[in-house]
mmCIF file of C-alpha atoms and ligand atoms in Angstrom:
data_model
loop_
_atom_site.group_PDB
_atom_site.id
_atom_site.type_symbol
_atom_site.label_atom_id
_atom_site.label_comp_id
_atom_site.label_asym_id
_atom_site.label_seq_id
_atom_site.Cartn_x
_atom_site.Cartn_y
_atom_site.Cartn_z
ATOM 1 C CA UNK A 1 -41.304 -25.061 -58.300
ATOM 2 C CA UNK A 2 -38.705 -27.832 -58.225
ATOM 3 C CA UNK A 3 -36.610 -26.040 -60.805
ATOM 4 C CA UNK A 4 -37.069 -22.186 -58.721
ATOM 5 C CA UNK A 5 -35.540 -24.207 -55.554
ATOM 6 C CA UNK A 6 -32.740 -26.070 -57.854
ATOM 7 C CA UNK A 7 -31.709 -22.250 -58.795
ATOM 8 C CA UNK A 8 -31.942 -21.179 -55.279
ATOM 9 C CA UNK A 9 -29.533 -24.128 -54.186
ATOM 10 C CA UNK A 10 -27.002 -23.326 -57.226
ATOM 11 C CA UNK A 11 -27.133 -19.600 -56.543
ATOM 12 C CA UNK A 12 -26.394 -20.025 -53.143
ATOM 13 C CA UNK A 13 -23.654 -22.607 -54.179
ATOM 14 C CA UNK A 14 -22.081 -19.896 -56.482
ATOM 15 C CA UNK A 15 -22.162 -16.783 -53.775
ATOM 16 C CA UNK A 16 -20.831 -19.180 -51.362
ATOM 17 C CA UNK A 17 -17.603 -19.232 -53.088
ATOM 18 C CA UNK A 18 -16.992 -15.620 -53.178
ATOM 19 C CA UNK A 19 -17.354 -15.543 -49.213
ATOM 20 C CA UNK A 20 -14.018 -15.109 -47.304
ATOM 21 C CA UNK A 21 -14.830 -13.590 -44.088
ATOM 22 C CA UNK A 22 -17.354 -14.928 -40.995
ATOM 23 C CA UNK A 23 -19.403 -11.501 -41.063
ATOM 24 C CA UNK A 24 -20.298 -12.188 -45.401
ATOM 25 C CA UNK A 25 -21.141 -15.779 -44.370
ATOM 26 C CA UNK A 26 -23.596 -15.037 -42.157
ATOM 27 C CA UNK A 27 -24.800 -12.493 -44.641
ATOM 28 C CA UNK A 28 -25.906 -15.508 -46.844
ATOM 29 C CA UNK A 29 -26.914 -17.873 -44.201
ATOM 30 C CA UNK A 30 -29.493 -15.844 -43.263
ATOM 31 C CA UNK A 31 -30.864 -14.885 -47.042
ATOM 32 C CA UNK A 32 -30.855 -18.559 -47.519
ATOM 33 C CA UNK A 33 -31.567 -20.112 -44.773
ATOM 34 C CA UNK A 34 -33.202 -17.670 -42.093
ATOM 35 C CA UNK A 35 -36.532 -17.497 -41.030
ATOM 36 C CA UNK A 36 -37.973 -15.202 -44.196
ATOM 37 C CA UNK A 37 -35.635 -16.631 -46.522
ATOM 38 C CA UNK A 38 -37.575 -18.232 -49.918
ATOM 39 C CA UNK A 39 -37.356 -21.757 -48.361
ATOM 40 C CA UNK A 40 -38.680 -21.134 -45.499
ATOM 41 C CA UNK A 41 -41.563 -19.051 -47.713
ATOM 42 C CA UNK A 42 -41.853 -22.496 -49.401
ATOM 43 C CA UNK A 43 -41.906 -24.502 -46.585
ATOM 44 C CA UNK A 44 -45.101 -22.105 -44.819
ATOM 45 C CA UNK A 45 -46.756 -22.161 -48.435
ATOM 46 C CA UNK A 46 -47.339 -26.575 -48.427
ATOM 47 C CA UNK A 47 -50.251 -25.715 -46.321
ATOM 48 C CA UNK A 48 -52.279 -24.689 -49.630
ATOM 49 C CA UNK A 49 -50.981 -27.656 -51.458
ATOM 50 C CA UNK A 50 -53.087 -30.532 -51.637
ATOM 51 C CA UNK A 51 -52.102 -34.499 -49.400
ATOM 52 C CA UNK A 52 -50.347 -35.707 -51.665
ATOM 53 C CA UNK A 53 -48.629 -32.991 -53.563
ATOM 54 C CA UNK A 54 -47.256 -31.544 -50.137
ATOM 55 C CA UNK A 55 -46.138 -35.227 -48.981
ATOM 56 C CA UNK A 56 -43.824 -35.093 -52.688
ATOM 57 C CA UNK A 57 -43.074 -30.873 -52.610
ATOM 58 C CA UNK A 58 -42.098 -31.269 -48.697
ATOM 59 C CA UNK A 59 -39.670 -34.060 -49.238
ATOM 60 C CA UNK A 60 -37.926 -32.275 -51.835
ATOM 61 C CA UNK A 61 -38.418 -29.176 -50.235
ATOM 62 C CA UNK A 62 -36.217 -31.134 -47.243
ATOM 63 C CA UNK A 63 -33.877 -32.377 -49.423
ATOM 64 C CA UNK A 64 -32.748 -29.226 -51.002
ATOM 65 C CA UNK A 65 -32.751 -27.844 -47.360
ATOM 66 C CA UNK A 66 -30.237 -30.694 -45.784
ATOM 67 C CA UNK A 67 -27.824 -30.055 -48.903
ATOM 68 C CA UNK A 68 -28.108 -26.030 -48.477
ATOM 69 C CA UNK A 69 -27.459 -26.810 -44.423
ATOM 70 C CA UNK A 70 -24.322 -29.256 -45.395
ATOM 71 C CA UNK A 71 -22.548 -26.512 -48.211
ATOM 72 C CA UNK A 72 -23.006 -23.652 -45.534
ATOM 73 C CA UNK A 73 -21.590 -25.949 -42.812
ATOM 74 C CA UNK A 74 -18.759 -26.922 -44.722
ATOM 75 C CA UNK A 75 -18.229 -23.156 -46.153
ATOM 76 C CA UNK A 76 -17.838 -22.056 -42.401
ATOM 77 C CA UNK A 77 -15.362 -24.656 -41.449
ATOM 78 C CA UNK A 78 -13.272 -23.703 -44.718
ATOM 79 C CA UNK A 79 -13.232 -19.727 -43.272
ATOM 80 C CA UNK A 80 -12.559 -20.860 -39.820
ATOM 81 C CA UNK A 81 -9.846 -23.055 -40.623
ATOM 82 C CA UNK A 82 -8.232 -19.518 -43.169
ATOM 83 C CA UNK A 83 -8.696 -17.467 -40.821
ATOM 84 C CA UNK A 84 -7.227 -19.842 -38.383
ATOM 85 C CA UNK A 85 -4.069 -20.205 -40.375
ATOM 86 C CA UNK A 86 -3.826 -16.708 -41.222
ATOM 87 C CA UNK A 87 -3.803 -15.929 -37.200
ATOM 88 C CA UNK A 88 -1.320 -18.512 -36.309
ATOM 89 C CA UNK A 89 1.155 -17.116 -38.961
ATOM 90 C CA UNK A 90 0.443 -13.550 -38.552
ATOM 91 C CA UNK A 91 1.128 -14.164 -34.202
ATOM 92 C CA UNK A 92 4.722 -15.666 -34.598
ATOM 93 C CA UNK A 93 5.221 -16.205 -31.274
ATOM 94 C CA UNK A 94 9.310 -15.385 -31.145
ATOM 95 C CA UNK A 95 10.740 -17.364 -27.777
ATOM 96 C CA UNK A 96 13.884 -16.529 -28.437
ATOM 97 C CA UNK A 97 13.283 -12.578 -27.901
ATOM 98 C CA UNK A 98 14.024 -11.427 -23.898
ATOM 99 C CA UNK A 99 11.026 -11.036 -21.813
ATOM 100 C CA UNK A 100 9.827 -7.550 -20.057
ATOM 101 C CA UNK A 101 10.937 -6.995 -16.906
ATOM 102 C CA UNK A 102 8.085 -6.853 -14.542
ATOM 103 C CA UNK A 103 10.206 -4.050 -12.036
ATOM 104 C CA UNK A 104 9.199 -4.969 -8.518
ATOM 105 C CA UNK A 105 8.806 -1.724 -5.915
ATOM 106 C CA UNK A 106 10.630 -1.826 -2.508
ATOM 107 C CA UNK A 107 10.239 -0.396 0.824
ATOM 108 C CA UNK A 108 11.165 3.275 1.724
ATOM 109 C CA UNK A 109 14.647 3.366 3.786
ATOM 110 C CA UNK A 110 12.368 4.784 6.460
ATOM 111 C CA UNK A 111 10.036 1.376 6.189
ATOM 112 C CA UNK A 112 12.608 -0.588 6.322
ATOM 113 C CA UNK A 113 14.411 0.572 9.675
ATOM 114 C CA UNK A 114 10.947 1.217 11.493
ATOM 115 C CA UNK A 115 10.145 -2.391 10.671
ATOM 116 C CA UNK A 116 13.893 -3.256 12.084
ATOM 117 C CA UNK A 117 13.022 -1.054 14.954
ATOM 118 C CA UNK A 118 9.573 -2.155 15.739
ATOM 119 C CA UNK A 119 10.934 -6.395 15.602
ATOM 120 C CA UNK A 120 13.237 -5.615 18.127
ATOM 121 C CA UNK A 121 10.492 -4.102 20.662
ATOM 122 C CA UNK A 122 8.081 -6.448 20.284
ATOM 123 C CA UNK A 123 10.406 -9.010 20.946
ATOM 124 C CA UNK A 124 10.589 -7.472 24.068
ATOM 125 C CA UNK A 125 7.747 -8.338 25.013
ATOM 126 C CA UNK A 126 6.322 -4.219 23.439
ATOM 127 C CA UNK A 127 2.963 -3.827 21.876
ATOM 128 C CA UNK A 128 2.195 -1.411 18.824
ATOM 129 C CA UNK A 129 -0.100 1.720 19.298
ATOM 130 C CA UNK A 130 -1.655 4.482 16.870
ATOM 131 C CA UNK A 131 -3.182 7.457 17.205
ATOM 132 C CA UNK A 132 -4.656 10.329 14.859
ATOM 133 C CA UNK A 133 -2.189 12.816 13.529
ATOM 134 C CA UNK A 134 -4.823 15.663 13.829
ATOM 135 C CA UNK A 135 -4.964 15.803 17.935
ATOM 136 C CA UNK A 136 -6.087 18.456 20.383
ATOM 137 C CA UNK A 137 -3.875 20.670 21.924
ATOM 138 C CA UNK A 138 -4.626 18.896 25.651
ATOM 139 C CA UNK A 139 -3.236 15.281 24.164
ATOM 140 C CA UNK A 140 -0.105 17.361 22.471
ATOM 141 C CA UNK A 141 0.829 19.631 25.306
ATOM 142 C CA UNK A 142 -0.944 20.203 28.548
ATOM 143 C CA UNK A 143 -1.525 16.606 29.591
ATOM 144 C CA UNK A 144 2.346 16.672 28.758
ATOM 145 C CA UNK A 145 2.848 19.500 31.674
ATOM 146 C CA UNK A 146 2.902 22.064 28.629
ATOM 147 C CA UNK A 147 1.806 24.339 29.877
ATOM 148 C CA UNK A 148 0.465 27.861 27.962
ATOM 149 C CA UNK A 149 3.128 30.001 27.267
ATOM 150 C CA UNK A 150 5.939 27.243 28.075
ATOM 151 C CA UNK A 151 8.541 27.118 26.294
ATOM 152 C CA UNK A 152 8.495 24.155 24.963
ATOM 153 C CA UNK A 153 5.500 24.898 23.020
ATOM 154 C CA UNK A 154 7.359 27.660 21.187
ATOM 155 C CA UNK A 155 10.484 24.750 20.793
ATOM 156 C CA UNK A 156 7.671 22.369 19.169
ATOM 157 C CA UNK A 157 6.172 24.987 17.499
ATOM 158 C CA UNK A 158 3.191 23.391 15.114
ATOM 159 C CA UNK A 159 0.816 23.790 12.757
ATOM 160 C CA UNK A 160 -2.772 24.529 14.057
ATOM 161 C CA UNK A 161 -5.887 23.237 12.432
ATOM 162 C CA UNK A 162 -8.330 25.421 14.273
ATOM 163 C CA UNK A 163 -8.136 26.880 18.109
ATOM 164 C CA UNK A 164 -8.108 23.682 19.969
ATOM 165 C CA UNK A 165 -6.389 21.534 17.132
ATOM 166 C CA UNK A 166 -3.221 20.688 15.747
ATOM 167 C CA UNK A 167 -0.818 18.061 14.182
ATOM 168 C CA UNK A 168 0.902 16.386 16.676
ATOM 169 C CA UNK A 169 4.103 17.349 17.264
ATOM 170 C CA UNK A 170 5.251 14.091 18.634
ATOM 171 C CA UNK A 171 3.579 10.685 19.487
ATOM 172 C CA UNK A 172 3.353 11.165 23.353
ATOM 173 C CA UNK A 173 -0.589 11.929 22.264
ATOM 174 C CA UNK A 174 -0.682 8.148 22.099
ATOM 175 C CA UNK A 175 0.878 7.521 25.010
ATOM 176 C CA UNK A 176 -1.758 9.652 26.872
ATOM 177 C CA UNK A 177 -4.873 8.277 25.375
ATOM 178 C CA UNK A 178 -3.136 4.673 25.847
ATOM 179 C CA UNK A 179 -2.831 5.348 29.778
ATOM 180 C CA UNK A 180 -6.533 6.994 29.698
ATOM 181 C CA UNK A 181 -7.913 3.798 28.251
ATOM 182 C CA UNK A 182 -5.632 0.820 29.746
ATOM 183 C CA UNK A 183 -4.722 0.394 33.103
ATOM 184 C CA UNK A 184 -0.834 -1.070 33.935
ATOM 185 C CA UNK A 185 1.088 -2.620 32.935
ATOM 186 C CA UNK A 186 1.020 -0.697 30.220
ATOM 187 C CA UNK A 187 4.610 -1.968 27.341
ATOM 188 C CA UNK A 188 3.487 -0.075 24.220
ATOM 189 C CA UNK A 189 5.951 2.059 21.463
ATOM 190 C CA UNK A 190 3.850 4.546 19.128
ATOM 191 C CA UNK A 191 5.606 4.797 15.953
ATOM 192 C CA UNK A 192 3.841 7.438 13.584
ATOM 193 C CA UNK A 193 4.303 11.094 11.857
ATOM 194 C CA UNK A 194 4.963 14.439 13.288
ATOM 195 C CA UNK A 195 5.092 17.861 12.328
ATOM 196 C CA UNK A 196 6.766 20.628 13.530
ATOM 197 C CA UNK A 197 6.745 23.842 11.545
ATOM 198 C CA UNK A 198 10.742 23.486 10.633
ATOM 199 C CA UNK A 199 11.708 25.197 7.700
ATOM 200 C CA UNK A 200 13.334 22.020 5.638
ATOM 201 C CA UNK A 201 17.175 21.973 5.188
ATOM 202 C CA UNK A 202 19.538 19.086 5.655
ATOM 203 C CA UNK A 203 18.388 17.516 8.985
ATOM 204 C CA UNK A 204 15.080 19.388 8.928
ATOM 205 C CA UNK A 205 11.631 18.784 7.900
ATOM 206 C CA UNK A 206 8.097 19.291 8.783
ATOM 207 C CA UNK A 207 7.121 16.302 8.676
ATOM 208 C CA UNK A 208 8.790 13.401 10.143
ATOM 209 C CA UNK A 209 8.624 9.807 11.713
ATOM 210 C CA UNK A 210 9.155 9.120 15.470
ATOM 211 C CA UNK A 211 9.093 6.413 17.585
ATOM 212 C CA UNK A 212 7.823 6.648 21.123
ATOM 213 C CA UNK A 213 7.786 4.022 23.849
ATOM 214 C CA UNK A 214 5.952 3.701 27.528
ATOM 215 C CA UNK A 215 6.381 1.434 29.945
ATOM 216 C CA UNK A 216 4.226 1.617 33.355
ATOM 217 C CA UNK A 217 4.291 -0.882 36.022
ATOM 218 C CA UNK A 218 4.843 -1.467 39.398
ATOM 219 C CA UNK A 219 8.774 -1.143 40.956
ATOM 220 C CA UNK A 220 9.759 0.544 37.448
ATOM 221 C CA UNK A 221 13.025 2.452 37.626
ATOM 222 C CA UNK A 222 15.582 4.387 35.910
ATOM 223 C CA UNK A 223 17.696 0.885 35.697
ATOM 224 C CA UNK A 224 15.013 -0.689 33.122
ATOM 225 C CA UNK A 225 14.813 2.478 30.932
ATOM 226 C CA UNK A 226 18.956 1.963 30.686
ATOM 227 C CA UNK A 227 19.031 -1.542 29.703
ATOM 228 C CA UNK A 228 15.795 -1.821 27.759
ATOM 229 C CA UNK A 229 17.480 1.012 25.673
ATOM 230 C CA UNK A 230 21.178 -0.263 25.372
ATOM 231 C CA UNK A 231 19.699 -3.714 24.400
ATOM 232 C CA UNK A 232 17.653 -1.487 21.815
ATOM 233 C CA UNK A 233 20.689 0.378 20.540
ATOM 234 C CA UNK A 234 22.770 -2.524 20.373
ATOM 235 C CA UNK A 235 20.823 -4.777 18.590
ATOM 236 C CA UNK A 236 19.965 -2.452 16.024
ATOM 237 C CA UNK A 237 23.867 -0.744 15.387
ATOM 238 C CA UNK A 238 25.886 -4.094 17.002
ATOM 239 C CA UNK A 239 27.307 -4.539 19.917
ATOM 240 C CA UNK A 240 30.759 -2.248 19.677
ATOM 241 C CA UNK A 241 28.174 1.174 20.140
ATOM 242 C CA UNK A 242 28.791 2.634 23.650
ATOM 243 C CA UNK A 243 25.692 4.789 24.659
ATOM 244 C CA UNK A 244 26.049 7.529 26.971
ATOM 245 C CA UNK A 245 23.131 9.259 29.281
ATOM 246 C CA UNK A 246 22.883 13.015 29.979
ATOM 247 C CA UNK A 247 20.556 15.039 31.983
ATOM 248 C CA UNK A 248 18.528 16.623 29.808
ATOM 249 C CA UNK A 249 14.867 18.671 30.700
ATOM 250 C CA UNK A 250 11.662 17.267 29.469
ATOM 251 C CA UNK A 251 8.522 18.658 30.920
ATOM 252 C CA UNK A 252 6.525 15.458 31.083
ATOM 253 C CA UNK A 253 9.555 13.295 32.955
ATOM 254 C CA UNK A 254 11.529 13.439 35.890
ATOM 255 C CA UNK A 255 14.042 12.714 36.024
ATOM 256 C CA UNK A 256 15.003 13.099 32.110
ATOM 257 C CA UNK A 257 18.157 12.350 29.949
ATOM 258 C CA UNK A 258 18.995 12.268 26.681
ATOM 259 C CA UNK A 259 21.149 9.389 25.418
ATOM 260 C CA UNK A 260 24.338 9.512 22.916
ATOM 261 C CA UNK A 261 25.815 7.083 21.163
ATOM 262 C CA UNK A 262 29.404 6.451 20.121
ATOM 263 C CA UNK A 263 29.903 7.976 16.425
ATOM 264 C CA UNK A 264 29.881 5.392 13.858
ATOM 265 C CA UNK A 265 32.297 7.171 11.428
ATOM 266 C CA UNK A 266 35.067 7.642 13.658
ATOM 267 C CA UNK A 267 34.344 5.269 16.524
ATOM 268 C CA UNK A 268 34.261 8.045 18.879
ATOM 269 C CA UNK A 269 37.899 9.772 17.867
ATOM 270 C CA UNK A 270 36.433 12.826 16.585
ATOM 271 C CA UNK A 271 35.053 13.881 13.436
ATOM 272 C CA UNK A 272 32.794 16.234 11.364
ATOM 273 C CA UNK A 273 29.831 14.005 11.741
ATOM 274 C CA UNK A 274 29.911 13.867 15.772
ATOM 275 C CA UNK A 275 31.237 17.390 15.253
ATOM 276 C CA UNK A 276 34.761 16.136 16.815
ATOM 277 C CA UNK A 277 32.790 15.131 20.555
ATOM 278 C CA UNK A 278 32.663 11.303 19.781
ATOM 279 C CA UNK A 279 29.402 10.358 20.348
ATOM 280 C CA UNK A 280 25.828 11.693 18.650
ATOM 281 C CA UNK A 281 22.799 12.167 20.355
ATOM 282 C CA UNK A 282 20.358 9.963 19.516
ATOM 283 C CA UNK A 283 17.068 10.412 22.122
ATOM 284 C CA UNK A 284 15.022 11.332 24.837
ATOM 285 C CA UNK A 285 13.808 9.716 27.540
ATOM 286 C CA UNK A 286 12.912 10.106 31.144
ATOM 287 C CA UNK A 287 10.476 8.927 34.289
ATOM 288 C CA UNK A 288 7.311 9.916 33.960
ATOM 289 C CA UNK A 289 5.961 12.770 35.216
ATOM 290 C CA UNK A 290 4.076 12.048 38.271
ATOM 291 C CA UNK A 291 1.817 14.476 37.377
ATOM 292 C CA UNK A 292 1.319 12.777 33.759
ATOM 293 C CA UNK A 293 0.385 9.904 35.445
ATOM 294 C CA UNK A 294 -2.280 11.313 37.780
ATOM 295 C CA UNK A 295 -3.938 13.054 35.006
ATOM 296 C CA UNK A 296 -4.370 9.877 33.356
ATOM 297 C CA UNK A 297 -5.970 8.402 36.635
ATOM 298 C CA UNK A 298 -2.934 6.112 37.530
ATOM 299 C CA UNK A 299 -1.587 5.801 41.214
ATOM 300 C CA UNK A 300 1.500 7.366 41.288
ATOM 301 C CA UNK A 301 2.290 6.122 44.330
ATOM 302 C CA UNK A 302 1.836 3.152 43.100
ATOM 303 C CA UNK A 303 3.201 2.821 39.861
ATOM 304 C CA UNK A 304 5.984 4.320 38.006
ATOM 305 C CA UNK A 305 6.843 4.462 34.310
ATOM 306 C CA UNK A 306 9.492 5.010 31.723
ATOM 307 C CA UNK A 307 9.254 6.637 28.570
ATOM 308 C CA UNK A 308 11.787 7.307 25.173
ATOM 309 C CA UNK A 309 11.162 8.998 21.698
ATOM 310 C CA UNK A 310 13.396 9.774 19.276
ATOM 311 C CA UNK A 311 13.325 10.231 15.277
ATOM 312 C CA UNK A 312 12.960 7.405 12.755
ATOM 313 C CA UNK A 313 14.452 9.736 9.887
ATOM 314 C CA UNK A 314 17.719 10.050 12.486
ATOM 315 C CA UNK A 315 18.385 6.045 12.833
ATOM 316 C CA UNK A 316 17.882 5.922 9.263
ATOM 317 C CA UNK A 317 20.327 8.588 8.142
ATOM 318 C CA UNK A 318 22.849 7.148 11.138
ATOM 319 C CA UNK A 319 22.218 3.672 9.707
ATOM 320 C CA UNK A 320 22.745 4.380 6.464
ATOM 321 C CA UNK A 321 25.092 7.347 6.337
ATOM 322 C CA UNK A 322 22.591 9.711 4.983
ATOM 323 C CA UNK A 323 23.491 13.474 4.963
ATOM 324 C CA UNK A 324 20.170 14.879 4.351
ATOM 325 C CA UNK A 325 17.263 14.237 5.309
ATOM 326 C CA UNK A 326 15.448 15.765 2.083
ATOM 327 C CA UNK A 327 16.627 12.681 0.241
ATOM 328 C CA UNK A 328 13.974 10.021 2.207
ATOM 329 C CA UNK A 329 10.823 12.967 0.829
ATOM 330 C CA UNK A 330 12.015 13.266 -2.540
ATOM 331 C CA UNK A 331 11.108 10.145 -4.568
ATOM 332 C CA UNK A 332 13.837 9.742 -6.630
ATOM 333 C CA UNK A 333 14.415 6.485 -7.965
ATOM 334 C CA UNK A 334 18.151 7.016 -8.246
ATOM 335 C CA UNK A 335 18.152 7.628 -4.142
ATOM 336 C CA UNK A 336 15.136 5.139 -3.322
ATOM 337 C CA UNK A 337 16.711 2.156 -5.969
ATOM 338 C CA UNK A 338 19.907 1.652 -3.651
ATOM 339 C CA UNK A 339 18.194 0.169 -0.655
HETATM 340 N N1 LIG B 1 8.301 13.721 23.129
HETATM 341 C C1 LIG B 1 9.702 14.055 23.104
HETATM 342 C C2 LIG B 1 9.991 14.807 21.800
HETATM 343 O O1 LIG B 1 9.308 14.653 20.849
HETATM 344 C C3 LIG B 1 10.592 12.851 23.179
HETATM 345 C C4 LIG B 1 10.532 12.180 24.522
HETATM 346 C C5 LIG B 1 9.629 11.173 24.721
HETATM 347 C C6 LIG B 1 11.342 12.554 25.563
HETATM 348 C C7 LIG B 1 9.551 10.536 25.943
HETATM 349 C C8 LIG B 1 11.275 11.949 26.764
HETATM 350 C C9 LIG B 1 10.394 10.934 26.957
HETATM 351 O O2 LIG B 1 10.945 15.545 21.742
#
């Protein structure tokens, strides 16, 4: 018996030195030392020994164990520690070499100048509203005074989702359910997308960003809609633009106007830009509609309101000098990397 477990020990002792990797180790750990391994077999068996044999067979038996736990335990620090080293060299960790350049995205031009646009506002004292983009015709046209067979339905011509819906063509939607839902004083701009169904060419497309504002309240006249919108203008392009109001038609105000500014290629001399007039027209705006009001369930006797809109993709291009408009919708990096 003594000599069976002496071979056992020196067997293991001889495999164990052939062993280089973790997965062969634990191969032989468990052949010699798991649970149905022969020692273990040995160690069930001292039952059918008698006292005093087991007391002698079980302290050997022990013995032979602690030295076959103290070879495997060094054997697995020896393969941890090559493996170790092999690791370390194989993982040369080169400092000198230049690190990868984690590229950081931007904002779209169009981001950028809405942000502008929307600081200014709401440090006037302006709050933010959204609506959806899918709307019903009443919020896009007739609580507008559009009437049916108006023309200006056929100038905002649109894209219909079914009978009753379509995409907004601009965000005065907002500016209707904001009146339905809050009473004055109403100080709101809805920035947002529109569509109008434009063929796309240089200062066309289908889909594009506006900007509207409202502004209901008591005593409110054409002389606030002026300066809130020169102070507008001016902080956005400097103080050097001139702006310029003409009477324009806009079924939902009266009276309406549309404003210009001075060109900011040739400072109002002349060119191809302004197409040689000087100044480029820049928005709408107007009183509101008495009617408008009404519809909403506002006093118009009693209160009075201004509104503006005008197109995000325009300031951008003005800002910017942009020649067409297809360049903000295209994604290309070369375009989108310069701002
Ligand atoms: N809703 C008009 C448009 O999209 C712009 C506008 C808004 C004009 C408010 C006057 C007053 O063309």
């Amino acid at each position: 018996m003594k000599e069976k477990l002496h071979n056992l020990f020196n067997h293991a002792v001889e495999q164990l030195k052939n062993v280089s990797t973790v997965d062969e180790f634990e191969e032989l750990r468990i052949k010699y030392l798991g649970k149905k391994s022969e020692l273990s077999q040995v160690l069930k068996d001292l039952k059918n020994f008698s006292q005093e044999e087991r007391a002698s067979i079980g302290k050997f038996v022990n013995e032979i164990k602690g030295k076959m736990e103290n070879i495997f335990s060094e054997t697995i620090e020896n393969i941890k520690n090559v493996e170790m080293e092999k690791k370390l060299k194989e993982e040369v960790l080169d400092i000198t070499l230049p690190g990868k350049k984690i590229r950081l995205g931007h904002k779209n031009p169009i981001q950028i100048v809405l942000d502008e646009i929307q600081d200014i506002f709401l440090n006037m004292g302006f709050s933010i509203e959204e609506g959806p983009d899918i709307d019903t015709e009443y919020y896009n046209f007739e609580a507008l005074n559009i009437y049916k067979d108006h023309p200006a339905r056929s100038e905002q011509d649109t894209f219909y989702i079914d009978d009753t819906h379509v995409l907004r063509t601009h965000t005065s939607t907002v500016q209707i359910r904001t009146m339905e839902n809050k009473k004055p004083p109403i100080k709101i701009i809805s920035p947002g997308r529109v569509y109008r169904s434009d063929a796309l060419d240089a200062t066309h497309s289908p889909v594009f960003y506006q900007m509207e504002g409202l502004v209901v309240d008591k005593d409110i006249n054409m002389a606030h809609l002026k300066g809130t919108l020169e102070k507008f203008i001016k902080t956005m392009f400097g103080d050097n633009i001139k702006t310029k109001f003409r009477a324009h038609y806009f079924p939902f105000t009266e009276p309406s106007a549309e404003m210009d500014v001075s060109c900011f290629v040739c400072k109002g001399k002349g060119c191809s830009i302004c197409k040689g007039s000087g100044y480029i027209e820049i928005l709408g705006c107007g009183m509101v509609h008495p009617d408008v009001l009404e519809r909403c369930e506002i006093n118009s006797e009693e209160y009075r309101g201004f509104a503006f809109g005008f197109g995000i993709d325009r300031m951008v291009m003005l800002k910017y000098g942009i020649e067409d408009i297809r360049l903000l919708y295209e994604s290309d990096l070369r375009f989108l990397s310069q701002f």
